[in-house]
Amino acid sequence: METKRLIMRRWLDADRAPFASMNADPEVMEHFPSLLSREQSDAMVDRIERDFDTYGYGLWALEERESGRFIGFTGLVLQSFDAPLLPAVEIGWRLTRPAWGHGYATEAAREAVRYAFDEAGLDEIVSMTAERNTRSRAVMERLGMTYAAGFDHPLVARLTPLSRHVIYQLKRP
């Protein structure tokens, strides 16, 4: 898939090193419980690719059209842990620091929303993040998503700054 400035595609072996670097960046991973090792990053790519094979969608690798540079991911993933509104398909994103502040997350997420409703035939999607992640919450709001609930994430250590999460939802227009 393509947007004005981005290519959203399946993963290449060449994406693995920059993806691992992004997942080892403390600023990028500020709202996640821990940094990821190269092995953990590679395992995540493997899971993402299996999702594409299973569901027909997943977290697309993002490539900047002009430079061809890998800048992160945006896409759809089935979430089924114990939280409000789940199980549901979540829209998510993670970008390299140099890609921040250019509107890429919103641009790619809008295309993923279009795909969710027009091609995957979904009736609703959700998005969630740590309560204090104001940048991701702003993207959710730009997508027209509305706040649905706050919750303590069952996969994050309780009583830590990251345990409190929010979930937003968007229904098919």
mmCIF file of N, CA, C and O in Angstrom, residues 39-133:
data_model
loop_
_atom_site.group_PDB
_atom_site.id
_atom_site.type_symbol
_atom_site.label_atom_id
_atom_site.label_comp_id
_atom_site.label_asym_id
_atom_site.label_seq_id
_atom_site.Cartn_x
_atom_site.Cartn_y
_atom_site.Cartn_z
ATOM 1 N N GLU A 39 17.261 -10.388 19.175
ATOM 2 C CA GLU A 39 16.516 -11.639 19.080
ATOM 3 C C GLU A 39 15.014 -11.401 19.277
ATOM 4 O O GLU A 39 14.192 -11.974 18.559
ATOM 5 N N GLN A 40 14.660 -10.558 20.234
ATOM 6 C CA GLN A 40 13.246 -10.249 20.465
ATOM 7 C C GLN A 40 12.640 -9.495 19.282
ATOM 8 O O GLN A 40 11.497 -9.748 18.899
ATOM 9 N N SER A 41 13.404 -8.570 18.714
ATOM 10 C CA SER A 41 12.932 -7.829 17.543
ATOM 11 C C SER A 41 12.718 -8.763 16.359
ATOM 12 O O SER A 41 11.703 -8.675 15.659
ATOM 13 N N ASP A 42 13.673 -9.659 16.132
ATOM 14 C CA ASP A 42 13.534 -10.621 15.035
ATOM 15 C C ASP A 42 12.321 -11.523 15.249
ATOM 16 O O ASP A 42 11.577 -11.820 14.307
ATOM 17 N N ALA A 43 12.096 -11.947 16.491
ATOM 18 C CA ALA A 43 10.937 -12.786 16.792
ATOM 19 C C ALA A 43 9.639 -12.024 16.540
ATOM 20 O O ALA A 43 8.653 -12.603 16.063
ATOM 21 N N MET A 44 9.639 -10.729 16.818
ATOM 22 C CA MET A 44 8.459 -9.918 16.554
ATOM 23 C C MET A 44 8.183 -9.852 15.060
ATOM 24 O O MET A 44 7.038 -9.972 14.621
ATOM 25 N N VAL A 45 9.220 -9.653 14.252
ATOM 26 C CA VAL A 45 9.042 -9.643 12.793
ATOM 27 C C VAL A 45 8.468 -10.982 12.336
ATOM 28 O O VAL A 45 7.550 -11.028 11.496
ATOM 29 N N ASP A 46 8.972 -12.065 12.881
ATOM 30 C CA ASP A 46 8.462 -13.387 12.519
ATOM 31 C C ASP A 46 6.968 -13.512 12.857
ATOM 32 O O ASP A 46 6.183 -14.035 12.056
ATOM 33 N N ARG A 47 6.555 -13.014 14.045
ATOM 34 C CA ARG A 47 5.137 -13.048 14.424
ATOM 35 C C ARG A 47 4.303 -12.177 13.494
ATOM 36 O O ARG A 47 3.195 -12.561 13.095
ATOM 37 N N ILE A 48 4.819 -11.012 13.157
ATOM 38 C CA ILE A 48 4.103 -10.103 12.255
ATOM 39 C C ILE A 48 3.867 -10.788 10.908
ATOM 40 O O ILE A 48 2.764 -10.745 10.359
ATOM 41 N N GLU A 49 4.896 -11.410 10.381
ATOM 42 C CA GLU A 49 4.764 -12.081 9.088
ATOM 43 C C GLU A 49 3.765 -13.241 9.167
ATOM 44 O O GLU A 49 3.002 -13.461 8.230
ATOM 45 N N ARG A 50 3.750 -13.972 10.282
ATOM 46 C CA ARG A 50 2.750 -15.041 10.456
ATOM 47 C C ARG A 50 1.338 -14.467 10.477
ATOM 48 O O ARG A 50 0.402 -15.076 9.933
ATOM 49 N N ASP A 51 1.163 -13.292 11.101
ATOM 50 C CA ASP A 51 -0.156 -12.647 11.109
ATOM 51 C C ASP A 51 -0.622 -12.327 9.692
ATOM 52 O O ASP A 51 -1.798 -12.514 9.365
ATOM 53 N N PHE A 52 0.283 -11.820 8.852
ATOM 54 C CA PHE A 52 -0.094 -11.554 7.462
ATOM 55 C C PHE A 52 -0.586 -12.834 6.796
ATOM 56 O O PHE A 52 -1.597 -12.827 6.090
ATOM 57 N N ASP A 53 0.122 -13.925 7.020
ATOM 58 C CA ASP A 53 -0.260 -15.203 6.411
ATOM 59 C C ASP A 53 -1.589 -15.717 6.968
ATOM 60 O O ASP A 53 -2.386 -16.303 6.234
ATOM 61 N N THR A 54 -1.841 -15.482 8.244
ATOM 62 C CA THR A 54 -3.051 -15.985 8.897
ATOM 63 C C THR A 54 -4.269 -15.107 8.634
ATOM 64 O O THR A 54 -5.345 -15.612 8.304
ATOM 65 N N TYR A 55 -4.121 -13.796 8.781
ATOM 66 C CA TYR A 55 -5.265 -12.884 8.744
ATOM 67 C C TYR A 55 -5.362 -12.046 7.468
ATOM 68 O O TYR A 55 -6.407 -11.444 7.216
ATOM 69 N N GLY A 56 -4.276 -11.952 6.719
ATOM 70 C CA GLY A 56 -4.286 -11.108 5.528
ATOM 71 C C GLY A 56 -3.920 -9.663 5.823
ATOM 72 O O GLY A 56 -3.893 -8.824 4.929
ATOM 73 N N TYR A 57 -3.647 -9.367 7.070
ATOM 74 C CA TYR A 57 -3.183 -8.037 7.462
ATOM 75 C C TYR A 57 -2.208 -8.211 8.608
ATOM 76 O O TYR A 57 -2.062 -9.287 9.177
ATOM 77 N N GLY A 58 -1.543 -7.112 8.948
ATOM 78 C CA GLY A 58 -0.575 -7.138 10.028
ATOM 79 C C GLY A 58 0.007 -5.759 10.214
ATOM 80 O O GLY A 58 -0.592 -4.751 9.825
ATOM 81 N N LEU A 59 1.186 -5.710 10.787
ATOM 82 C CA LEU A 59 1.909 -4.449 10.994
ATOM 83 C C LEU A 59 2.834 -4.261 9.802
ATOM 84 O O LEU A 59 3.845 -4.936 9.687
ATOM 85 N N TRP A 60 2.467 -3.349 8.905
ATOM 86 C CA TRP A 60 3.260 -3.110 7.699
ATOM 87 C C TRP A 60 4.535 -2.351 8.041
ATOM 88 O O TRP A 60 4.520 -1.394 8.818
ATOM 89 N N ALA A 61 5.639 -2.764 7.441
ATOM 90 C CA ALA A 61 6.880 -1.990 7.533
ATOM 91 C C ALA A 61 6.647 -0.680 6.789
ATOM 92 O O ALA A 61 6.017 -0.661 5.727
ATOM 93 N N LEU A 62 7.149 0.397 7.343
ATOM 94 C CA LEU A 62 7.013 1.719 6.714
ATOM 95 C C LEU A 62 8.329 2.124 6.074
ATOM 96 O O LEU A 62 9.377 2.084 6.723
ATOM 97 N N GLU A 63 8.227 2.535 4.838
ATOM 98 C CA GLU A 63 9.386 3.006 4.091
ATOM 99 C C GLU A 63 9.072 4.405 3.573
ATOM 100 O O GLU A 63 8.012 4.636 3.002
ATOM 101 N N GLU A 64 9.972 5.301 3.796
ATOM 102 C CA GLU A 64 9.837 6.652 3.284
ATOM 103 C C GLU A 64 10.022 6.594 1.767
ATOM 104 O O GLU A 64 11.044 6.091 1.280
ATOM 105 N N ARG A 65 9.024 7.048 1.013
ATOM 106 C CA ARG A 65 9.074 6.931 -0.453
ATOM 107 C C ARG A 65 10.291 7.622 -1.052
ATOM 108 O O ARG A 65 10.960 7.074 -1.916
ATOM 109 N N GLU A 66 10.559 8.827 -0.605
ATOM 110 C CA GLU A 66 11.626 9.629 -1.216
ATOM 111 C C GLU A 66 13.007 9.034 -0.983
ATOM 112 O O GLU A 66 13.825 8.980 -1.892
ATOM 113 N N SER A 67 13.265 8.553 0.226
ATOM 114 C CA SER A 67 14.609 8.080 0.563
ATOM 115 C C SER A 67 14.751 6.559 0.525
ATOM 116 O O SER A 67 15.862 6.048 0.478
ATOM 117 N N GLY A 68 13.624 5.829 0.597
ATOM 118 C CA GLY A 68 13.673 4.376 0.689
ATOM 119 C C GLY A 68 14.048 3.876 2.075
ATOM 120 O O GLY A 68 14.242 2.684 2.284
ATOM 121 N N ARG A 69 14.123 4.784 3.033
ATOM 122 C CA ARG A 69 14.561 4.466 4.393
ATOM 123 C C ARG A 69 13.439 3.808 5.197
ATOM 124 O O ARG A 69 12.289 4.251 5.165
ATOM 125 N N PHE A 70 13.764 2.740 5.949
ATOM 126 C CA PHE A 70 12.845 2.113 6.900
ATOM 127 C C PHE A 70 12.629 3.083 8.058
ATOM 128 O O PHE A 70 13.596 3.583 8.635
ATOM 129 N N ILE A 71 11.352 3.350 8.402
ATOM 130 C CA ILE A 71 11.086 4.302 9.485
ATOM 131 C C ILE A 71 10.182 3.732 10.577
ATOM 132 O O ILE A 71 9.798 4.456 11.484
ATOM 133 N N GLY A 72 9.831 2.433 10.498
ATOM 134 C CA GLY A 72 9.015 1.862 11.556
ATOM 135 C C GLY A 72 7.909 0.985 11.020
ATOM 136 O O GLY A 72 8.050 0.375 9.964
ATOM 137 N N PHE A 73 6.781 0.938 11.756
ATOM 138 C CA PHE A 73 5.638 0.153 11.302
ATOM 139 C C PHE A 73 4.339 0.829 11.679
ATOM 140 O O PHE A 73 4.277 1.649 12.593
ATOM 141 N N THR A 74 3.297 0.474 10.950
ATOM 142 C CA THR A 74 1.919 0.850 11.256
ATOM 143 C C THR A 74 1.042 -0.275 10.736
ATOM 144 O O THR A 74 1.309 -0.817 9.672
ATOM 145 N N GLY A 75 0.005 -0.604 11.475
ATOM 146 C CA GLY A 75 -0.880 -1.626 10.944
ATOM 147 C C GLY A 75 -1.849 -2.166 11.955
ATOM 148 O O GLY A 75 -2.183 -1.512 12.949
ATOM 149 N N LEU A 76 -2.299 -3.385 11.677
ATOM 150 C CA LEU A 76 -3.395 -4.013 12.397
ATOM 151 C C LEU A 76 -2.932 -5.314 13.031
ATOM 152 O O LEU A 76 -2.225 -6.095 12.396
ATOM 153 N N VAL A 77 -3.363 -5.547 14.268
ATOM 154 C CA VAL A 77 -2.996 -6.774 14.975
ATOM 155 C C VAL A 77 -4.152 -7.187 15.887
ATOM 156 O O VAL A 77 -4.758 -6.340 16.559
ATOM 157 N N LEU A 78 -4.477 -8.458 15.868
ATOM 158 C CA LEU A 78 -5.524 -8.982 16.737
ATOM 159 C C LEU A 78 -5.011 -9.041 18.169
ATOM 160 O O LEU A 78 -3.957 -9.614 18.436
ATOM 161 N N GLN A 79 -5.772 -8.431 19.087
ATOM 162 C CA GLN A 79 -5.427 -8.452 20.510
ATOM 163 C C GLN A 79 -6.518 -9.216 21.247
ATOM 164 O O GLN A 79 -7.708 -8.974 21.024
ATOM 165 N N SER A 80 -6.107 -10.112 22.151
ATOM 166 C CA SER A 80 -7.116 -10.918 22.838
ATOM 167 C C SER A 80 -6.846 -11.098 24.332
ATOM 168 O O SER A 80 -7.442 -11.959 24.964
ATOM 169 N N PHE A 81 -5.969 -10.281 24.915
ATOM 170 C CA PHE A 81 -5.757 -10.389 26.361
ATOM 171 C C PHE A 81 -6.941 -9.758 27.085
ATOM 172 O O PHE A 81 -7.827 -9.167 26.468
ATOM 173 N N ASP A 82 -6.982 -9.872 28.399
ATOM 174 C CA ASP A 82 -8.108 -9.412 29.195
ATOM 175 C C ASP A 82 -8.053 -7.897 29.376
ATOM 176 O O ASP A 82 -7.297 -7.385 30.209
ATOM 177 N N ALA A 83 -8.864 -7.194 28.572
ATOM 178 C CA ALA A 83 -8.959 -5.734 28.651
ATOM 179 C C ALA A 83 -10.300 -5.320 28.056
ATOM 180 O O ALA A 83 -10.911 -6.084 27.304
ATOM 181 N N PRO A 84 -10.762 -4.113 28.377
ATOM 182 C CA PRO A 84 -12.028 -3.652 27.811
ATOM 183 C C PRO A 84 -12.011 -3.708 26.287
ATOM 184 O O PRO A 84 -10.978 -3.440 25.655
ATOM 185 N N LEU A 85 -13.134 -4.080 25.695
ATOM 186 C CA LEU A 85 -13.374 -4.132 24.245
ATOM 187 C C LEU A 85 -12.637 -5.256 23.516
ATOM 188 O O LEU A 85 -12.756 -5.380 22.308
ATOM 189 N N LEU A 86 -11.836 -6.040 24.241
ATOM 190 C CA LEU A 86 -11.088 -7.112 23.585
ATOM 191 C C LEU A 86 -11.825 -8.434 23.758
ATOM 192 O O LEU A 86 -12.521 -8.615 24.749
ATOM 193 N N PRO A 87 -11.686 -9.335 22.806
ATOM 194 C CA PRO A 87 -10.770 -9.309 21.664
ATOM 195 C C PRO A 87 -11.233 -8.324 20.591
ATOM 196 O O PRO A 87 -12.421 -8.132 20.383
ATOM 197 N N ALA A 88 -10.250 -7.754 19.896
ATOM 198 C CA ALA A 88 -10.512 -6.805 18.814
ATOM 199 C C ALA A 88 -9.225 -6.620 18.017
ATOM 200 O O ALA A 88 -8.137 -6.974 18.474
ATOM 201 N N VAL A 89 -9.372 -6.047 16.847
ATOM 202 C CA VAL A 89 -8.207 -5.706 16.038
ATOM 203 C C VAL A 89 -7.744 -4.311 16.444
ATOM 204 O O VAL A 89 -8.538 -3.359 16.460
ATOM 205 N N GLU A 90 -6.475 -4.230 16.776
ATOM 206 C CA GLU A 90 -5.876 -2.961 17.197
ATOM 207 C C GLU A 90 -5.085 -2.359 16.042
ATOM 208 O O GLU A 90 -4.396 -3.058 15.310
ATOM 209 N N ILE A 91 -5.180 -1.050 15.921
ATOM 210 C CA ILE A 91 -4.293 -0.321 15.020
ATOM 211 C C ILE A 91 -3.153 0.222 15.868
ATOM 212 O O ILE A 91 -3.386 0.768 16.955
ATOM 213 N N GLY A 92 -1.933 0.013 15.402
ATOM 214 C CA GLY A 92 -0.772 0.458 16.163
ATOM 215 C C GLY A 92 0.324 0.979 15.261
ATOM 216 O O GLY A 92 0.295 0.786 14.046
ATOM 217 N N TRP A 93 1.307 1.630 15.865
ATOM 218 C CA TRP A 93 2.410 2.224 15.125
ATOM 219 C C TRP A 93 3.602 2.368 16.045
ATOM 220 O O TRP A 93 3.469 2.448 17.258
ATOM 221 N N ARG A 94 4.764 2.392 15.451
ATOM 222 C CA ARG A 94 6.018 2.684 16.159
ATOM 223 C C ARG A 94 6.977 3.205 15.104
ATOM 224 O O ARG A 94 7.196 2.547 14.090
ATOM 225 N N LEU A 95 7.536 4.381 15.335
ATOM 226 C CA LEU A 95 8.417 5.008 14.358
ATOM 227 C C LEU A 95 9.775 5.324 14.960
ATOM 228 O O LEU A 95 9.882 5.574 16.164
ATOM 229 N N THR A 96 10.777 5.353 14.108
ATOM 230 C CA THR A 96 12.114 5.764 14.518
ATOM 231 C C THR A 96 12.075 7.240 14.918
ATOM 232 O O THR A 96 11.252 8.006 14.406
ATOM 233 N N ARG A 97 12.964 7.645 15.804
ATOM 234 C CA ARG A 97 12.980 9.051 16.250
ATOM 235 C C ARG A 97 13.100 10.049 15.106
ATOM 236 O O ARG A 97 12.404 11.068 15.117
ATOM 237 N N PRO A 98 13.972 9.820 14.095
ATOM 238 C CA PRO A 98 14.039 10.809 13.016
ATOM 239 C C PRO A 98 12.727 10.969 12.240
ATOM 240 O O PRO A 98 12.529 11.981 11.574
ATOM 241 N N ALA A 99 11.824 9.993 12.349
ATOM 242 C CA ALA A 99 10.543 10.068 11.645
ATOM 243 C C ALA A 99 9.463 10.774 12.457
ATOM 244 O O ALA A 99 8.374 11.037 11.948
ATOM 245 N N TRP A 100 9.747 11.105 13.708
ATOM 246 C CA TRP A 100 8.765 11.778 14.548
ATOM 247 C C TRP A 100 8.542 13.211 14.068
ATOM 248 O O TRP A 100 9.448 13.876 13.566
ATOM 249 N N GLY A 101 7.328 13.702 14.275
ATOM 250 C CA GLY A 101 7.019 15.103 14.026
ATOM 251 C C GLY A 101 6.766 15.451 12.568
ATOM 252 O O GLY A 101 6.657 16.628 12.240
ATOM 253 N N HIS A 102 6.629 14.447 11.717
ATOM 254 C CA HIS A 102 6.382 14.700 10.291
ATOM 255 C C HIS A 102 4.986 14.278 9.854
ATOM 256 O O HIS A 102 4.656 14.362 8.678
ATOM 257 N N GLY A 103 4.180 13.780 10.789
ATOM 258 C CA GLY A 103 2.833 13.326 10.460
ATOM 259 C C GLY A 103 2.778 11.942 9.837
ATOM 260 O O GLY A 103 1.721 11.514 9.359
ATOM 261 N N TYR A 104 3.890 11.219 9.860
ATOM 262 C CA TYR A 104 3.916 9.890 9.239
ATOM 263 C C TYR A 104 3.001 8.897 9.948
ATOM 264 O O TYR A 104 2.348 8.078 9.297
ATOM 265 N N ALA A 105 2.959 8.916 11.274
ATOM 266 C CA ALA A 105 2.115 7.964 12.005
ATOM 267 C C ALA A 105 0.654 8.151 11.614
ATOM 268 O O ALA A 105 -0.050 7.174 11.319
ATOM 269 N N THR A 106 0.193 9.381 11.577
ATOM 270 C CA THR A 106 -1.198 9.653 11.210
ATOM 271 C C THR A 106 -1.454 9.287 9.751
ATOM 272 O O THR A 106 -2.475 8.670 9.427
ATOM 273 N N GLU A 107 -0.544 9.638 8.878
ATOM 274 C CA GLU A 107 -0.703 9.339 7.446
ATOM 275 C C GLU A 107 -0.821 7.830 7.216
ATOM 276 O O GLU A 107 -1.727 7.364 6.514
ATOM 277 N N ALA A 108 0.074 7.070 7.801
ATOM 278 C CA ALA A 108 0.048 5.619 7.620
ATOM 279 C C ALA A 108 -1.161 5.010 8.332
ATOM 280 O O ALA A 108 -1.796 4.087 7.804
ATOM 281 N N ALA A 109 -1.490 5.503 9.516
ATOM 282 C CA ALA A 109 -2.622 4.965 10.260
ATOM 283 C C ALA A 109 -3.932 5.216 9.514
ATOM 284 O O ALA A 109 -4.825 4.358 9.531
ATOM 285 N N ARG A 110 -4.056 6.335 8.845
ATOM 286 C CA ARG A 110 -5.270 6.585 8.051
ATOM 287 C C ARG A 110 -5.417 5.541 6.953
ATOM 288 O O ARG A 110 -6.523 5.072 6.674
ATOM 289 N N GLU A 111 -4.313 5.170 6.330
ATOM 290 C CA GLU A 111 -4.365 4.130 5.293
ATOM 291 C C GLU A 111 -4.695 2.779 5.916
ATOM 292 O O GLU A 111 -5.435 1.984 5.335
ATOM 293 N N ALA A 112 -4.176 2.497 7.099
ATOM 294 C CA ALA A 112 -4.498 1.245 7.789
ATOM 295 C C ALA A 112 -5.976 1.206 8.188
ATOM 296 O O ALA A 112 -6.616 0.152 8.091
ATOM 297 N N VAL A 113 -6.538 2.336 8.607
ATOM 298 C CA VAL A 113 -7.970 2.409 8.919
ATOM 299 C C VAL A 113 -8.785 2.121 7.661
ATOM 300 O O VAL A 113 -9.740 1.341 7.678
ATOM 301 N N ARG A 114 -8.401 2.735 6.556
ATOM 302 C CA ARG A 114 -9.099 2.487 5.288
ATOM 303 C C ARG A 114 -9.065 0.996 4.962
ATOM 304 O O ARG A 114 -10.077 0.396 4.615
ATOM 305 N N TYR A 115 -7.891 0.394 5.092
ATOM 306 C CA TYR A 115 -7.749 -1.024 4.808
ATOM 307 C C TYR A 115 -8.632 -1.859 5.748
ATOM 308 O O TYR A 115 -9.311 -2.800 5.314
ATOM 309 N N ALA A 116 -8.634 -1.522 7.026
ATOM 310 C CA ALA A 116 -9.425 -2.271 8.016
ATOM 311 C C ALA A 116 -10.893 -2.322 7.628
ATOM 312 O O ALA A 116 -11.522 -3.388 7.687
ATOM 313 N N PHE A 117 -11.446 -1.185 7.229
ATOM 314 C CA PHE A 117 -12.875 -1.119 6.931
ATOM 315 C C PHE A 117 -13.198 -1.534 5.497
ATOM 316 O O PHE A 117 -14.153 -2.268 5.267
ATOM 317 N N ASP A 118 -12.403 -1.091 4.529
ATOM 318 C CA ASP A 118 -12.727 -1.324 3.121
ATOM 319 C C ASP A 118 -12.258 -2.676 2.591
ATOM 320 O O ASP A 118 -12.904 -3.248 1.723
ATOM 321 N N GLU A 119 -11.127 -3.169 3.083
ATOM 322 C CA GLU A 119 -10.580 -4.404 2.529
ATOM 323 C C GLU A 119 -10.678 -5.582 3.490
ATOM 324 O O GLU A 119 -10.981 -6.693 3.065
ATOM 325 N N ALA A 120 -10.426 -5.358 4.765
ATOM 326 C CA ALA A 120 -10.516 -6.457 5.731
ATOM 327 C C ALA A 120 -11.951 -6.679 6.214
ATOM 328 O O ALA A 120 -12.243 -7.700 6.824
ATOM 329 N N GLY A 121 -12.825 -5.714 5.951
ATOM 330 C CA GLY A 121 -14.228 -5.863 6.313
ATOM 331 C C GLY A 121 -14.523 -5.783 7.798
ATOM 332 O O GLY A 121 -15.547 -6.288 8.257
ATOM 333 N N LEU A 122 -13.648 -5.134 8.555
ATOM 334 C CA LEU A 122 -13.865 -5.000 9.988
ATOM 335 C C LEU A 122 -14.938 -3.958 10.267
ATOM 336 O O LEU A 122 -15.097 -2.994 9.515
ATOM 337 N N ASP A 123 -15.678 -4.146 11.351
ATOM 338 C CA ASP A 123 -16.705 -3.183 11.748
ATOM 339 C C ASP A 123 -16.208 -2.199 12.789
ATOM 340 O O ASP A 123 -16.821 -1.160 13.006
ATOM 341 N N GLU A 124 -15.090 -2.542 13.462
ATOM 342 C CA GLU A 124 -14.557 -1.702 14.527
ATOM 343 C C GLU A 124 -13.077 -2.016 14.709
ATOM 344 O O GLU A 124 -12.655 -3.150 14.516
ATOM 345 N N ILE A 125 -12.316 -1.006 15.071
ATOM 346 C CA ILE A 125 -10.928 -1.204 15.484
ATOM 347 C C ILE A 125 -10.719 -0.443 16.784
ATOM 348 O O ILE A 125 -11.488 0.462 17.126
ATOM 349 N N VAL A 126 -9.670 -0.828 17.487
ATOM 350 C CA VAL A 126 -9.309 -0.157 18.728
ATOM 351 C C VAL A 126 -7.838 0.239 18.653
ATOM 352 O O VAL A 126 -7.101 -0.197 17.763
ATOM 353 N N SER A 127 -7.434 1.069 19.573
ATOM 354 C CA SER A 127 -6.023 1.391 19.751
ATOM 355 C C SER A 127 -5.810 1.629 21.231
ATOM 356 O O SER A 127 -6.699 2.144 21.917
ATOM 357 N N MET A 128 -4.646 1.225 21.713
ATOM 358 C CA MET A 128 -4.383 1.408 23.141
ATOM 359 C C MET A 128 -2.936 1.816 23.353
ATOM 360 O O MET A 128 -2.067 1.539 22.520
ATOM 361 N N THR A 129 -2.722 2.482 24.470
ATOM 362 C CA THR A 129 -1.385 2.917 24.836
ATOM 363 C C THR A 129 -1.346 3.219 26.321
ATOM 364 O O THR A 129 -2.390 3.278 26.982
ATOM 365 N N ALA A 130 -0.148 3.413 26.823
ATOM 366 C CA ALA A 130 0.001 3.873 28.200
ATOM 367 C C ALA A 130 -0.723 5.216 28.337
ATOM 368 O O ALA A 130 -0.669 6.056 27.437
ATOM 369 N N GLU A 131 -1.373 5.400 29.458
ATOM 370 C CA GLU A 131 -2.184 6.597 29.681
ATOM 371 C C GLU A 131 -1.388 7.885 29.431
ATOM 372 O O GLU A 131 -1.895 8.857 28.886
ATOM 373 N N ARG A 132 -0.122 7.877 29.796
ATOM 374 C CA ARG A 132 0.696 9.099 29.700
ATOM 375 C C ARG A 132 1.285 9.333 28.306
ATOM 376 O O ARG A 132 1.966 10.338 28.099
ATOM 377 N N ASN A 133 1.017 8.447 27.337
ATOM 378 C CA ASN A 133 1.567 8.598 25.986
ATOM 379 C C ASN A 133 0.697 9.568 25.183
ATOM 380 O O ASN A 133 -0.142 9.182 24.375
#
